[in-house]
Amino acid sequence: MSSETGSHGTGSDENVPEDENEKLPGEREPQGHGEVGVPDEDPFADPGLPPHEHRVQDIDERAAKRSERTVAMLFTVSMLATVGFIASYVAFPIDKIVYIWPLGHVSALNLSLGLTLGLALFCIGAGAVHWARTLMSDVEIADERHPIEAEPEVRQKVLADFRQGAKESQLGRRKLVRHTMFGALTLVPLSGVVLLRDLGPLPEDKMRHTAWKKGKLLINENTDEPLKPDDIVVGSLAFAKPEGLDQHDHDFNVEIAKAALMLVRIEPDDIKDKRTLDWSHEGILAYSKICTHVGCPVSLYEQQTHHVLCPCHQSTFDLSDGARVLFGPAGHPLPQLKISVNKDGYLEAQGDFAEPVGPAFWERG
Ligand code: FES
């Protein structure tokens, strides 16, 4: 425990002038007859620091030991929780759903990861607080204000204070606390390390095939009705999905995301890349809606220029020029879907996209 006292405390009388005519620092001179200056007696005298009261841990080594064990227990629980986090990550399948009252049906993996990581961090925090409150020195020290520029002696004093603080924290003496704290702090970052596994594996050819097939009708995403050419007017952007996707299917969300399609009608004379006309119907062009940068939905259409913008990182594609990238980090044009009209007058796909949709940099040459 520190032997320092509040000798530098604001309660000392060293700033009080002995001569009552001597001015306090910052005290103004009276401005003239009848003007009132700073009163000779400070009506709000600094009461100084209260007398220091020892805690039970300061005077009873057994109580200090109990605190040490409590801190060590908290750090140990943190370590176990981190191990539990890693075990949960390995043990629970991503689609395992459990019923927890009152939350209802929740992902077992998310729940266990959240609980174990929360417990690990909480126990580190609680251990540190308990350590500070019961074992570290709690002597209050008041420091006078001083110029911002630090003198060499001040730097020496700061270093000395730091060493003193390290000594008073009892980090050297309380080996149990020290070892368990380092253990907890070493283990808890592992929670982040195991999550790196989610960066892989690569989806390989999963982005190469979508739900589009020859003869699949283009269904309006908003009305769920099959689209006809007249539904797509010049200057508008429409969104479509393939017919037959069942929202109760296990992979419905994956399939509908991969197949997301946008349709635009451009006057054939305004289409720069004439090769795309072979895959269009009367100037109606169909492109993947998934940005080739990192997969955000592209949707901000500028009808005068036929540019479409990705809101995530501003990649801009020219739909009149084969969805070529005009700007931004996207590396490839948006894949085009070949479409035509069936005998009933509805728009239909002529097959799947010719290229993988989305970023898919690992699949392209
Ligand atoms: S995801 Fe589209 S620009 Fe980044």
XYZ file of C-alpha atoms and ligand atoms in Angstrom:
369
model
C 0.000 0.000 0.000
C 1.219 3.435 -0.756
C 2.710 5.506 1.964
C 1.961 8.701 0.044
C -0.341 11.161 1.574
C -2.137 14.166 0.239
C 0.876 16.403 0.789
C 0.310 17.905 -2.641
C -3.369 18.094 -2.020
C -5.480 21.018 -2.870
C -6.195 21.185 0.815
C -2.698 22.468 1.624
C -2.327 26.089 2.646
C 0.733 26.767 0.525
C -1.213 28.992 -1.870
C -2.730 31.130 0.834
C -0.678 34.351 1.207
C 0.508 35.127 4.678
C 0.267 38.857 4.086
C -3.354 39.768 3.632
C -2.344 42.518 1.185
C -0.550 39.998 -1.008
C -2.729 38.942 -3.996
C -3.787 35.431 -4.781
C -2.726 34.197 -8.244
C -5.200 35.599 -10.788
C -6.706 38.045 -8.314
C -7.644 41.363 -9.905
C -6.793 44.786 -8.556
C -9.785 46.921 -7.617
C -10.717 48.916 -10.710
C -11.261 52.206 -8.929
C -13.178 53.884 -6.163
C -16.257 51.950 -5.294
C -15.323 48.874 -7.399
C -15.130 45.585 -5.648
C -12.146 43.280 -6.167
C -11.736 39.650 -5.101
C -12.584 39.354 -1.405
C -9.713 38.853 0.986
C -11.230 35.664 2.346
C -12.181 32.865 -0.013
C -15.817 32.054 0.837
C -15.390 28.566 -0.682
C -12.292 27.296 1.058
C -10.818 24.103 -0.309
C -11.738 21.408 2.210
C -8.817 19.247 1.077
C -8.869 15.489 0.810
C -10.813 13.527 3.393
C -8.778 11.360 5.731
C -7.828 8.082 4.150
C -9.764 5.059 5.356
C -8.182 1.654 5.087
C -10.132 -1.127 3.446
C -10.383 -4.480 5.099
C -8.003 -5.883 2.482
C -5.383 -3.287 3.473
C -5.231 -4.497 7.026
C -6.253 -8.140 6.789
C -4.128 -10.354 4.565
C -6.768 -13.091 4.674
C -9.334 -10.696 3.191
C -6.770 -9.697 0.575
C -6.275 -13.370 -0.267
C -10.028 -13.807 -0.626
C -10.121 -10.907 -3.067
C -7.205 -12.361 -4.944
C -9.032 -15.668 -5.280
C -12.197 -13.897 -6.463
C -10.267 -12.019 -9.134
C -8.504 -15.195 -10.195
C -11.829 -17.024 -10.348
C -13.290 -14.347 -12.641
C -10.299 -14.521 -14.967
C -10.505 -18.316 -14.935
C -14.209 -18.225 -15.820
C -13.290 -15.901 -18.688
C -10.787 -18.458 -19.957
C -13.365 -21.248 -19.719
C -15.920 -19.086 -21.542
C -13.447 -18.494 -24.367
C -12.881 -22.227 -24.623
C -16.686 -22.617 -24.645
C -16.902 -20.048 -27.456
C -14.496 -22.047 -29.594
C -16.217 -25.328 -28.714
C -19.627 -23.855 -29.643
C -18.257 -22.646 -32.941
C -17.076 -26.137 -33.782
C -19.974 -28.080 -32.253
C -23.139 -26.283 -33.384
C -24.218 -26.509 -37.020
C -25.065 -23.113 -38.486
C -28.711 -24.057 -39.075
C -29.401 -25.565 -35.621
C -32.448 -23.808 -34.143
C -33.443 -24.128 -30.480
C -36.383 -22.823 -28.484
C -35.396 -20.581 -25.573
C -38.026 -18.907 -23.455
C -38.724 -15.946 -23.776
C -36.638 -15.435 -26.921
C -38.498 -18.041 -28.960
C -36.698 -19.898 -31.750
C -33.106 -18.783 -32.071
C -29.929 -19.991 -33.715
C -28.080 -22.231 -31.253
C -24.755 -21.147 -32.736
C -25.423 -17.413 -32.465
C -26.831 -17.774 -28.964
C -23.907 -19.808 -27.659
C -21.312 -17.569 -29.315
C -22.946 -14.474 -27.875
C -23.279 -15.898 -24.386
C -19.753 -17.290 -24.151
C -18.035 -14.260 -25.655
C -20.119 -11.945 -23.477
C -19.236 -13.957 -20.380
C -15.521 -13.993 -21.280
C -15.388 -10.217 -21.713
C -17.587 -9.536 -18.691
C -15.395 -11.646 -16.415
C -12.242 -9.868 -17.560
C -13.908 -6.533 -16.842
C -15.350 -7.655 -13.509
C -12.008 -9.162 -12.470
C -10.171 -5.956 -13.299
C -12.705 -3.835 -11.398
C -12.639 -6.085 -8.341
C -8.860 -6.112 -8.398
C -8.756 -2.322 -8.580
C -11.326 -1.858 -5.832
C -9.929 -4.303 -3.325
C -6.228 -4.883 -3.943
C -4.761 -1.921 -5.789
C -3.871 1.117 -3.719
C -6.831 3.443 -3.191
C -4.902 6.336 -1.698
C -6.137 9.546 -3.272
C -3.453 11.821 -4.601
C -4.154 15.380 -5.721
C -1.882 16.881 -8.336
C -1.492 20.611 -8.825
C -2.182 22.104 -12.211
C 0.989 22.748 -14.085
C 2.115 24.087 -17.457
C 1.488 21.706 -20.345
C 5.165 21.561 -21.209
C 6.730 18.864 -19.081
C 10.088 19.524 -17.466
C 12.664 16.723 -17.366
C 12.085 16.414 -13.625
C 8.376 16.001 -14.276
C 9.023 13.229 -16.748
C 11.228 11.573 -14.164
C 8.434 11.922 -11.660
C 5.908 10.433 -14.077
C 8.183 7.459 -14.602
C 8.648 7.101 -10.873
C 4.877 7.374 -10.345
C 4.305 4.741 -13.018
C 6.695 2.368 -11.310
C 5.091 3.130 -7.998
C 1.658 2.496 -9.509
C 2.833 -0.817 -10.943
C 4.135 -1.741 -7.529
C 0.930 -0.682 -5.806
C -1.177 -2.645 -8.265
C 0.453 -5.709 -6.668
C 0.864 -7.244 -10.098
C 4.287 -8.510 -9.082
C 3.178 -9.787 -5.736
C -0.186 -11.347 -6.599
C 1.031 -14.101 -8.855
C -2.371 -15.813 -9.047
C -4.017 -12.648 -10.340
C -1.170 -11.997 -12.739
C -1.157 -15.452 -14.237
C -4.915 -15.768 -14.617
C -5.209 -12.247 -16.039
C -2.573 -12.941 -18.663
C -4.283 -16.255 -19.381
C -7.662 -14.583 -19.883
C -6.217 -11.776 -22.016
C -4.291 -14.268 -24.105
C -7.248 -16.543 -24.691
C -9.978 -14.025 -25.418
C -8.524 -12.896 -28.801
C -8.768 -16.527 -29.923
C -12.517 -15.919 -30.227
C -11.762 -13.599 -33.133
C -9.183 -15.944 -34.612
C -11.579 -18.865 -34.943
C -14.075 -16.620 -36.728
C -11.519 -16.241 -39.524
C -12.677 -19.685 -40.598
C -15.765 -17.960 -42.013
C -13.569 -16.381 -44.682
C -13.507 -19.769 -46.342
C -13.974 -22.091 -47.999
C -14.492 -20.453 -51.389
C -17.924 -21.115 -52.855
C -16.184 -22.650 -55.875
C -18.793 -23.119 -58.617
C -21.823 -22.309 -56.443
C -22.103 -18.870 -58.084
C -21.849 -20.360 -61.561
C -25.294 -21.930 -61.516
C -28.491 -20.100 -60.656
C -32.173 -21.006 -60.796
C -32.474 -19.600 -64.327
C -33.072 -22.246 -66.992
C -34.336 -22.263 -70.538
C -38.086 -21.576 -70.545
C -38.285 -20.145 -66.990
C -40.686 -17.217 -66.907
C -39.523 -13.858 -65.574
C -41.701 -13.093 -62.533
C -42.165 -9.503 -61.370
C -40.594 -9.293 -57.897
C -43.283 -6.903 -56.659
C -46.474 -8.375 -58.106
C -45.462 -12.051 -58.450
C -46.950 -11.946 -61.966
C -45.155 -13.082 -65.137
C -43.696 -10.144 -67.024
C -44.643 -9.195 -70.587
C -42.557 -6.930 -72.796
C -45.109 -4.128 -72.458
C -44.506 -4.090 -68.697
C -40.989 -2.776 -69.289
C -41.076 0.778 -70.578
C -38.146 2.875 -71.730
C -36.594 4.696 -68.788
C -37.767 2.255 -66.125
C -35.956 -0.475 -64.250
C -37.810 -3.662 -63.291
C -36.729 -6.517 -61.055
C -37.508 -10.162 -61.702
C -37.066 -13.621 -60.229
C -37.396 -17.045 -61.876
C -40.729 -18.837 -61.714
C -41.070 -21.867 -59.500
C -38.976 -20.827 -56.497
C -40.677 -22.131 -53.380
C -40.096 -20.010 -50.297
C -40.420 -23.101 -48.123
C -37.406 -24.695 -49.780
C -34.339 -24.989 -47.606
C -32.173 -22.970 -50.000
C -34.824 -20.483 -51.122
C -32.967 -17.417 -49.814
C -29.717 -18.461 -51.479
C -31.376 -19.215 -54.803
C -33.459 -16.061 -54.998
C -30.433 -13.951 -54.097
C -28.245 -15.499 -56.793
C -30.935 -15.224 -59.474
C -31.810 -11.555 -58.787
C -32.385 -9.912 -62.155
C -32.942 -6.370 -63.372
C -34.588 -5.487 -66.659
C -34.212 -2.313 -68.610
C -35.594 -1.249 -71.981
C -33.331 0.881 -74.137
C -34.054 2.125 -77.645
C -32.076 -0.265 -79.874
C -30.324 2.704 -81.513
C -29.013 3.769 -78.094
C -27.459 0.392 -77.365
C -23.706 0.730 -77.866
C -22.711 -2.920 -77.588
C -24.769 -4.419 -80.409
C -23.807 -7.945 -79.348
C -26.134 -7.593 -76.385
C -29.071 -7.125 -78.765
C -28.925 -10.851 -79.623
C -29.660 -11.628 -75.983
C -32.416 -9.050 -75.660
C -35.996 -8.694 -76.800
C -36.988 -5.425 -78.504
C -34.342 -3.529 -76.510
C -35.208 -5.214 -73.209
C -31.933 -6.240 -71.562
C -31.663 -8.485 -68.502
C -28.641 -8.259 -66.205
C -27.699 -9.789 -62.890
C -28.521 -7.450 -60.048
C -25.560 -8.618 -57.932
C -22.627 -6.221 -58.001
C -19.433 -7.848 -59.225
C -17.460 -6.086 -56.500
C -18.642 -7.742 -53.302
C -22.231 -8.582 -54.113
C -24.475 -5.693 -53.068
C -27.720 -5.294 -55.027
C -27.207 -2.790 -57.836
C -30.314 -0.681 -58.232
C -29.838 3.063 -58.684
C -30.715 3.690 -62.337
C -30.071 6.902 -64.232
C -32.437 6.736 -67.199
C -30.783 9.418 -69.361
C -27.375 7.767 -69.397
C -28.499 4.161 -68.734
C -25.972 4.015 -65.912
C -26.757 1.934 -62.888
C -25.003 2.537 -59.592
C -24.152 0.206 -56.755
C -24.944 1.977 -53.459
C -22.233 0.192 -51.509
C -19.030 1.508 -53.104
C -20.377 3.456 -56.070
C -19.413 1.073 -58.840
C -21.184 2.317 -61.958
C -22.196 0.119 -64.901
C -23.342 1.188 -68.353
C -26.352 -0.956 -69.249
C -26.298 0.322 -72.809
C -22.751 -0.980 -73.229
C -22.921 -4.538 -71.963
C -23.028 -3.362 -68.288
C -19.395 -2.338 -68.628
C -17.798 -0.917 -65.466
C -17.462 2.860 -65.812
C -16.336 3.653 -62.306
C -15.627 2.075 -58.956
C -14.016 -1.043 -57.593
C -16.101 -3.640 -59.460
C -13.839 -5.736 -61.664
C -16.289 -7.131 -64.225
C -19.434 -6.209 -66.149
C -22.728 -7.503 -64.781
C -23.540 -10.889 -66.377
C -26.338 -10.747 -68.950
C -29.223 -13.230 -69.133
C -30.464 -14.200 -72.574
C -34.223 -13.665 -72.822
C -37.016 -13.962 -75.378
C -40.803 -14.164 -75.473
C -42.746 -17.429 -75.379
C -45.819 -18.267 -77.437
C -48.085 -16.775 -74.768
C -46.305 -13.445 -74.963
C -44.428 -13.707 -71.642
C -40.743 -12.995 -71.163
C -38.717 -16.127 -70.496
C -35.076 -17.046 -69.973
C -33.105 -18.815 -72.657
C -30.771 -20.453 -70.172
C -28.596 -19.580 -67.196
C -26.159 -16.664 -66.993
C -23.141 -17.281 -69.183
C -20.804 -16.196 -66.381
C -20.796 -16.636 -62.602
C -22.792 -13.916 -60.866
C -21.457 -11.680 -58.121
C -17.743 -11.174 -57.348
C -16.725 -14.729 -58.301
C -13.156 -13.546 -58.990
C -11.918 -17.035 -58.208
C -13.910 -18.504 -61.077
C -13.039 -16.071 -63.827
C -10.053 -16.104 -66.050
S -20.479 -4.031 -53.728
Fe -20.921 -2.797 -55.396
S -19.368 -1.393 -55.462
Fe -18.874 -2.619 -53.792
